[in-house]
Amino acid sequence: MAEHHIALNWERGEAPFTYEGYSRNHAIRFKNEPPVIFSTAVTYKGDPSKGDPEDLLVAALSSCHMLSFLAIACKKKVTVDSYQDDAVGFLENEGGKLWMTRAVLRPLVKCDADAALLAEIHHLAHQACFIANSVKTVVTVEPR
């Protein structure tokens, strides 16, 4: 079993603690790196220049799929030159409850595999992605 720790810090500062007034910006430290500032979506009075928890979820899904894809490609002796993704997550209201109902990964891979092998590797990567396996969000992969 592996544990994954982060350190989160939020401080009110000088702003009044009202729904309109408090800052949504907070620092998250990964490993021993400097903290990264995140916020909430603009809809909830967040800083539009910062990533938010929903962005982090989409990024985790995309990153996990890519890392699974690269590992499987290596094992299949496929040389990958580049991997880009233009992923999107959909935060939707179902029955009065907001949740990330679906995410679409749109990877663009440059490699020496034909279309059939590329599709097989994406399928296997999707099955192996433990982030996708951990959420109820429907994750689809639409290679470009």
Coordinates of C-alpha atoms in Angstrom, one line a residue, residues 70 79-83 109-112:
L70 CA 3.8 5.3 -21.8
T79 CA 8.6 4.3 -29.4
V80 CA 6.6 7.4 -28.3
D81 CA 8.0 10.8 -29.4
S82 CA 5.4 13.0 -27.9
Y83 CA 2.1 12.9 -26.1
V109 CA 0.4 10.8 -29.7
K110 CA 3.3 10.7 -32.1
C111 CA 4.7 7.2 -32.2
D112 CA 5.7 4.4 -34.5

